Coordinates of C-alpha atoms in Angstrom, one line a residue:
M5 CA 0.0 0.0 0.0
I6 CA 1.4 3.4 -1.0
S7 CA 0.7 6.5 1.1
R8 CA 1.0 10.1 0.0
S9 CA 1.5 13.1 2.2
I10 CA 1.9 16.9 1.9
L11 CA 4.0 18.8 4.6
I12 CA 2.2 21.5 6.5
S13 CA 3.3 23.6 9.4
Q14 CA 3.9 21.4 12.5
V15 CA 5.5 22.5 15.8
D16 CA 6.3 20.5 18.9
A17 CA 8.6 21.4 21.7
D18 CA 11.8 19.4 22.4
R19 CA 12.8 18.2 25.8
Q20 CA 15.6 20.4 27.2
I21 CA 18.8 18.5 28.0
T22 CA 22.0 19.8 29.4
N23 CA 24.8 18.7 27.1
L24 CA 28.1 17.8 28.8
N25 CA 29.3 15.8 25.9
R26 CA 31.8 16.7 23.2
F27 CA 29.2 15.8 20.5
K28 CA 25.8 17.2 19.5
L29 CA 22.7 15.6 20.9
F30 CA 20.2 13.5 19.0
Y31 CA 16.6 14.8 19.2
P32 CA 14.0 12.5 17.7
E33 CA 11.7 13.6 14.9
K34 CA 8.2 14.7 16.0
R35 CA 6.7 16.0 12.7
Q36 CA 4.0 13.6 11.5
F37 CA 5.0 14.1 7.9
F38 CA 8.4 12.4 8.5
L39 CA 7.1 9.8 10.9
E40 CA 4.8 7.7 8.7
N41 CA 6.9 4.9 7.1
G42 CA 9.8 6.7 8.7
D43 CA 11.9 3.5 8.9
L44 CA 12.3 3.6 5.1
F45 CA 14.2 6.8 5.5
D46 CA 15.7 7.1 9.0
N47 CA 16.8 3.5 9.8
F48 CA 19.9 3.5 7.6
G49 CA 23.2 3.3 9.6
F50 CA 23.6 3.2 13.4
D51 CA 23.1 5.7 16.3
G52 CA 25.4 8.6 15.7
L53 CA 25.9 7.5 12.1
R54 CA 22.9 8.3 10.0
P55 CA 23.1 9.4 6.3
F56 CA 19.6 10.9 6.6
F57 CA 18.1 12.7 9.6
S58 CA 14.9 14.6 8.9
R59 CA 15.5 17.1 11.7
Q60 CA 18.2 18.6 9.4
I61 CA 15.4 19.8 7.1
G62 CA 13.9 23.1 8.3
L63 CA 17.1 24.2 10.2
S64 CA 20.1 26.1 8.9
L65 CA 23.2 27.5 10.4
N66 CA 23.2 31.3 10.5
P67 CA 26.8 32.4 9.7
N68 CA 26.2 35.7 11.5
T69 CA 25.2 34.2 14.9
W70 CA 26.6 30.6 14.5
L71 CA 23.2 29.4 15.8
Y72 CA 20.8 27.0 14.0
E73 CA 17.7 28.9 13.0
P74 CA 14.3 27.5 11.7
V75 CA 13.8 27.9 7.9
R76 CA 10.4 28.2 6.4
I77 CA 9.4 25.2 4.3
Q78 CA 7.7 26.0 1.0
Y79 CA 6.4 22.5 0.3
G80 CA 7.0 18.9 1.1
L81 CA 5.9 15.8 -0.8
R82 CA 6.2 12.2 0.2
L83 CA 5.3 8.9 -1.4
S84 CA 5.9 5.7 0.6
G85 CA 4.7 2.2 1.2
K86 CA 4.6 -1.3 -0.2
L87 CA 4.8 -2.1 -3.9
D88 CA 4.1 -5.8 -3.2
K89 CA 4.9 -8.4 -0.5
D90 CA 8.7 -8.1 -1.1
W91 CA 9.3 -4.5 -2.2
R92 CA 8.9 -1.1 -0.4
L93 CA 9.5 2.3 -1.9
G94 CA 10.0 5.8 -0.3
L95 CA 10.3 9.1 -2.2
M96 CA 10.5 12.5 -0.6
N97 CA 11.1 16.1 -2.0
I98 CA 11.2 19.2 0.2
Q99 CA 11.9 22.9 -0.7
T100 CA 12.9 25.5 1.8
E101 CA 12.8 29.3 1.4
S102 CA 15.8 31.6 1.5
N103 CA 16.5 34.2 4.3
S104 CA 18.5 37.2 3.0
E105 CA 18.9 38.7 6.4
A106 CA 20.6 35.6 7.8
S107 CA 22.3 34.8 4.5
L108 CA 20.5 31.4 4.3
P109 CA 20.0 30.1 0.8
T110 CA 17.1 28.3 -0.8
Q111 CA 17.6 24.5 -0.5
N112 CA 16.0 21.4 -2.0
F113 CA 16.1 18.0 -0.5
S114 CA 15.4 14.8 -2.4
I115 CA 15.4 11.3 -0.9
F116 CA 14.9 8.0 -2.6
S117 CA 14.7 4.7 -0.6
L118 CA 14.1 1.2 -1.9
Q119 CA 13.9 -2.0 0.2
R120 CA 13.7 -5.6 -1.0
K121 CA 12.8 -8.5 1.4
V122 CA 15.2 -11.5 1.2
F123 CA 15.1 -14.9 2.8
S124 CA 12.5 -15.2 5.6
R125 CA 12.9 -11.9 7.5
S126 CA 16.0 -10.1 6.1
N127 CA 16.2 -7.2 3.6
I128 CA 18.5 -5.2 1.4
S129 CA 18.0 -1.5 1.2
L130 CA 19.3 1.3 -1.0
Q131 CA 19.1 5.1 -0.3
L132 CA 20.0 8.1 -2.4
I133 CA 20.0 11.6 -0.8
N134 CA 20.5 14.9 -2.6
K135 CA 20.8 18.4 -1.1
E136 CA 21.0 21.4 -3.5
S137 CA 21.7 24.9 -2.2
F138 CA 20.9 27.7 -4.6
G139 CA 22.8 31.0 -4.4
L140 CA 25.1 29.6 -1.6
D141 CA 28.0 31.9 -0.5
E142 CA 30.6 29.3 0.5
K143 CA 32.6 32.0 2.3
L144 CA 29.7 32.6 4.7
H145 CA 28.9 28.8 4.9
P146 CA 32.3 27.1 5.1
N147 CA 30.6 23.9 6.5
S148 CA 28.2 23.6 3.6
S149 CA 28.5 23.1 -0.2
K150 CA 26.5 23.9 -3.3
F151 CA 25.4 20.2 -3.3
N152 CA 25.8 17.2 -1.1
R153 CA 24.9 13.7 -2.1
N154 CA 25.0 10.4 -0.3
L155 CA 24.7 6.8 -1.4
A156 CA 23.8 4.2 1.2
L157 CA 23.5 0.4 0.7
E158 CA 22.9 -2.0 3.6
Y159 CA 21.9 -5.6 4.3
N160 CA 19.8 -6.2 7.4
L161 CA 19.9 -9.7 8.8
A162 CA 17.1 -11.3 10.9
S163 CA 17.2 -15.1 11.1
K164 CA 14.1 -17.1 11.0
N165 CA 14.4 -18.1 14.7
N166 CA 15.5 -14.5 15.7
N167 CA 18.7 -15.8 17.3
W168 CA 20.8 -13.8 14.8
T169 CA 20.4 -10.2 13.8
G170 CA 22.8 -7.7 12.3
K171 CA 23.6 -5.2 9.6
V172 CA 26.3 -4.6 7.0
L173 CA 26.4 -1.1 5.4
Y174 CA 28.4 1.0 3.0
M175 CA 27.9 4.8 2.6
K176 CA 29.6 7.3 0.2
S177 CA 29.3 11.0 0.1
F178 CA 29.8 13.3 -2.9
S179 CA 30.4 17.1 -2.8
P180 CA 32.5 19.7 -4.5
K181 CA 35.1 19.4 -1.7
D182 CA 37.7 16.7 -1.2
S183 CA 36.2 13.3 -2.2
S184 CA 39.1 11.1 -0.9
D185 CA 38.4 9.0 2.2
S186 CA 34.7 10.0 2.0
F187 CA 33.1 6.7 2.7
V188 CA 31.8 4.6 5.6
Q189 CA 32.0 0.8 6.1
A190 CA 30.3 -0.6 9.2
A191 CA 28.7 -3.9 10.5
N192 CA 27.3 -5.5 13.5
V193 CA 26.0 -8.9 14.5
T194 CA 24.1 -10.1 17.5
Y195 CA 23.4 -13.6 18.8
Q196 CA 20.7 -14.1 21.5
N197 CA 19.2 -17.1 23.1
T198 CA 17.6 -17.8 26.5
N199 CA 20.7 -17.0 28.5
W200 CA 23.2 -15.3 26.3
Y201 CA 23.3 -11.9 24.5
L202 CA 26.5 -11.4 22.5
S203 CA 27.2 -8.7 20.0
W204 CA 29.9 -7.1 17.9
Q205 CA 30.0 -3.8 16.0
H206 CA 32.7 -2.0 14.1
E207 CA 32.7 1.2 12.1
Y208 CA 35.1 2.9 9.8
V209 CA 34.3 6.6 8.9
G210 CA 36.5 8.5 6.6
K211 CA 37.8 11.9 7.6
N212 CA 36.1 13.5 4.6
Y213 CA 32.8 11.7 4.8
N214 CA 30.1 14.4 4.7
A215 CA 26.4 13.9 5.3
E216 CA 24.8 17.4 5.5
V217 CA 21.3 15.9 5.7
G218 CA 22.4 13.2 8.2
F219 CA 23.4 12.9 11.9
I220 CA 27.1 12.2 12.1
Q221 CA 28.7 12.8 15.5
R222 CA 32.3 12.4 14.3
T223 CA 34.5 11.5 11.3
G224 CA 38.0 10.1 10.8
Y225 CA 37.9 7.1 13.1
Y226 CA 37.7 3.4 13.5
K227 CA 35.5 1.9 16.2
I228 CA 34.9 -1.5 17.7
N229 CA 32.2 -2.4 20.3
P230 CA 32.0 -5.9 21.8
F231 CA 29.2 -6.7 24.3
A232 CA 28.5 -9.8 26.3
G233 CA 25.5 -10.4 28.7
Y234 CA 24.2 -13.4 30.6
Y235 CA 20.7 -13.9 32.0
F236 CA 19.9 -15.8 35.2
Y237 CA 16.3 -17.0 35.9
P238 CA 14.9 -17.8 39.4
K239 CA 14.2 -21.5 40.2
N240 CA 11.4 -20.5 42.5
P241 CA 8.2 -20.0 40.3
H242 CA 6.7 -17.7 43.0
S243 CA 9.7 -15.3 42.8
K244 CA 8.8 -11.6 42.0
I245 CA 11.9 -11.5 39.8
A246 CA 11.7 -12.3 36.1
N247 CA 15.5 -12.4 35.5
R248 CA 18.8 -11.0 36.5
A249 CA 21.5 -10.1 34.1
V250 CA 25.2 -9.3 34.2
S251 CA 27.0 -7.7 31.2
I252 CA 30.2 -6.2 30.1
N253 CA 30.4 -3.6 27.3
S254 CA 33.5 -1.9 25.8
V255 CA 33.8 0.7 23.2
F256 CA 37.1 1.7 21.5
Y257 CA 37.9 4.5 19.0
W258 CA 41.1 4.9 17.1
N259 CA 42.3 7.5 14.6
K260 CA 45.1 6.4 12.2
Q261 CA 47.8 6.9 14.8
N262 CA 46.5 5.8 18.2
L263 CA 43.7 5.0 20.6
T264 CA 41.6 8.1 21.3
D265 CA 38.6 6.8 23.4
N266 CA 37.7 3.8 25.4
E267 CA 34.9 3.1 27.9
T268 CA 34.4 -0.3 29.6
T269 CA 31.2 -0.8 31.6
L270 CA 30.2 -3.6 33.9
S271 CA 26.5 -3.8 34.8
Y272 CA 24.1 -5.8 36.9
A273 CA 20.3 -5.5 36.2
V274 CA 17.2 -7.0 37.7
T275 CA 13.9 -7.2 35.9
Y276 CA 10.7 -7.9 37.9
K277 CA 7.6 -9.7 36.7
N278 CA 5.7 -6.5 37.0
R279 CA 8.1 -5.1 34.4
S280 CA 9.8 -2.7 36.7
A281 CA 13.6 -2.7 36.5
F282 CA 16.7 -1.8 38.5
L283 CA 20.2 -1.3 37.1
I284 CA 23.6 -0.6 38.7
S285 CA 26.8 -0.2 36.7
G286 CA 30.4 1.0 37.0
A287 CA 32.5 2.3 34.1
N288 CA 36.1 3.2 33.4
S289 CA 36.7 5.9 30.7
F290 CA 39.7 7.1 28.8
I291 CA 39.8 10.0 26.3
K292 CA 42.6 11.6 24.4
L293 CA 41.3 14.9 23.0
Q294 CA 41.6 15.5 19.2
A295 CA 40.6 19.1 19.5
P296 CA 40.4 21.7 22.4
Y297 CA 37.4 21.1 24.6
D298 CA 35.7 22.9 27.5
P299 CA 34.1 20.1 29.7
T300 CA 31.6 22.6 31.2
N301 CA 30.4 23.8 27.8
Q302 CA 30.0 27.2 29.5
G303 CA 33.0 29.1 28.0
I304 CA 34.6 29.6 31.4
P305 CA 38.1 31.2 31.0
N306 CA 41.2 29.0 31.5
I307 CA 39.1 25.8 31.7
T308 CA 39.5 24.6 28.1
L309 CA 41.6 21.5 27.8
P310 CA 44.1 21.4 24.9
A311 CA 44.2 19.0 22.0
G312 CA 46.3 16.0 22.9
F313 CA 45.2 16.1 26.6
D314 CA 44.4 12.6 27.9
S315 CA 42.6 11.6 31.0
R316 CA 41.1 8.5 32.7
W317 CA 38.3 8.3 35.3
T318 CA 35.7 6.0 36.7
Y319 CA 32.0 6.6 37.6
G320 CA 29.0 4.7 38.9
L321 CA 25.4 4.7 37.8
V322 CA 22.1 3.6 39.3
N323 CA 18.7 3.6 37.5
Y324 CA 15.2 2.4 38.5
I325 CA 12.1 2.3 36.3
S326 CA 8.7 1.7 37.8
T327 CA 6.0 -0.6 36.5
P328 CA 4.8 0.8 33.2
Q329 CA 1.2 -0.5 33.5
K330 CA 0.3 1.5 36.6
M331 CA -1.5 4.8 36.5
L332 CA 1.4 6.5 38.3
T333 CA 4.8 5.8 36.7
Y334 CA 8.3 7.2 37.5
S335 CA 12.0 6.7 36.9
L336 CA 15.1 7.8 38.8
L337 CA 18.7 8.0 37.6
G338 CA 21.8 8.9 39.5
R339 CA 25.4 9.1 38.3
Y340 CA 28.5 10.1 40.2
G341 CA 32.3 9.9 39.6
G342 CA 35.2 11.4 37.8
Y343 CA 35.0 13.7 34.8
Y344 CA 38.2 14.6 32.9
A345 CA 41.3 15.9 34.7
N346 CA 40.5 16.3 38.4
G347 CA 36.8 17.0 37.9
N348 CA 33.7 15.2 39.3
L349 CA 30.3 14.9 37.8
L350 CA 27.0 14.4 39.7
T351 CA 23.9 13.7 37.7
I352 CA 20.4 13.2 39.3
S353 CA 17.3 13.0 37.1
G354 CA 13.8 11.7 37.3
E355 CA 10.6 11.4 35.4
L356 CA 7.0 11.3 36.7
G357 CA 3.9 10.4 34.7
Y358 CA 0.2 9.9 35.4
R359 CA -2.5 8.4 33.1
F360 CA -6.0 9.8 33.2
Q361 CA -7.6 6.8 31.5
P362 CA -9.0 6.6 28.9
Y363 CA -8.5 10.3 28.0
M364 CA -4.9 11.3 28.4
S365 CA -1.5 10.9 30.0
F366 CA 0.7 13.5 31.7
G367 CA 4.4 13.4 32.3
H368 CA 7.1 15.7 33.8
V369 CA 10.9 15.5 33.8

């Protein structure tokens, strides 16, 4: 079944988050135009490595203020859905207006996605993304180009018994700027049965890979991420506990010279039969900065750490999530430990929600 949509004005507020990370935050799409059959467009790649991210449409960097500003969308058209039991198609075209006061050019975005089901539950997908900027002054917009194109090809594995899942992908960007080392190769594989959860993921991202309509946290790195978890089940059938789990997760980043990042986390989790959950974990982190960085993100004088600075620290985390079926729901999270150099970081957050059935639900962070 093919669906057709026209983009109209839609506004929804984002949750405010304090960013103490070196990289930009991911905010999920909330505009209905982009959500329907959104997996055809947004599911390429991995977290932090998306060739297409619809939130990039309708925003542009103002070279005068260096802030992202909303841009009026002239029109948006989308055609998406099933062609038959094996084929799915997605087409999208969106045009934005120019803003002469902010030196923002007119831009056009075209996205083509095609997916073919293979074997029992797997698929092969192709995506083409084109961004055209009309009347762009590249001196004012050094991080943009007159055109930016991306090709993405991936194979998604899902075995018949669901024990094996994974993904293999290749992405290539095209722009007027340097085209050498402008590709991505990445893969992951997961094996899961009653007791074990094992996974492996690796990524190579070229230093010149450029996805202006995507969400790319960093470039010029090689990453590996092994994970192992084991589930324990109570022998007492009257136990309130559904399962316990222990896991170890480690993430490594290299540039072409040396190790730049590593974090290893050991966790213990308890899931109860009422679906509430408790997690406690400890982590050891190492970072060698590739560029100057202010850990406070507040521009405090004499606090910026220089490129090449390396630091190692540990921290602990506790998280509890209440039973989701109840009228009153809540979650609590606390983290404390080191943070760069001689710093310490304390984070306490919570979320409270109440459902007024069958009319509405209310939540507050």
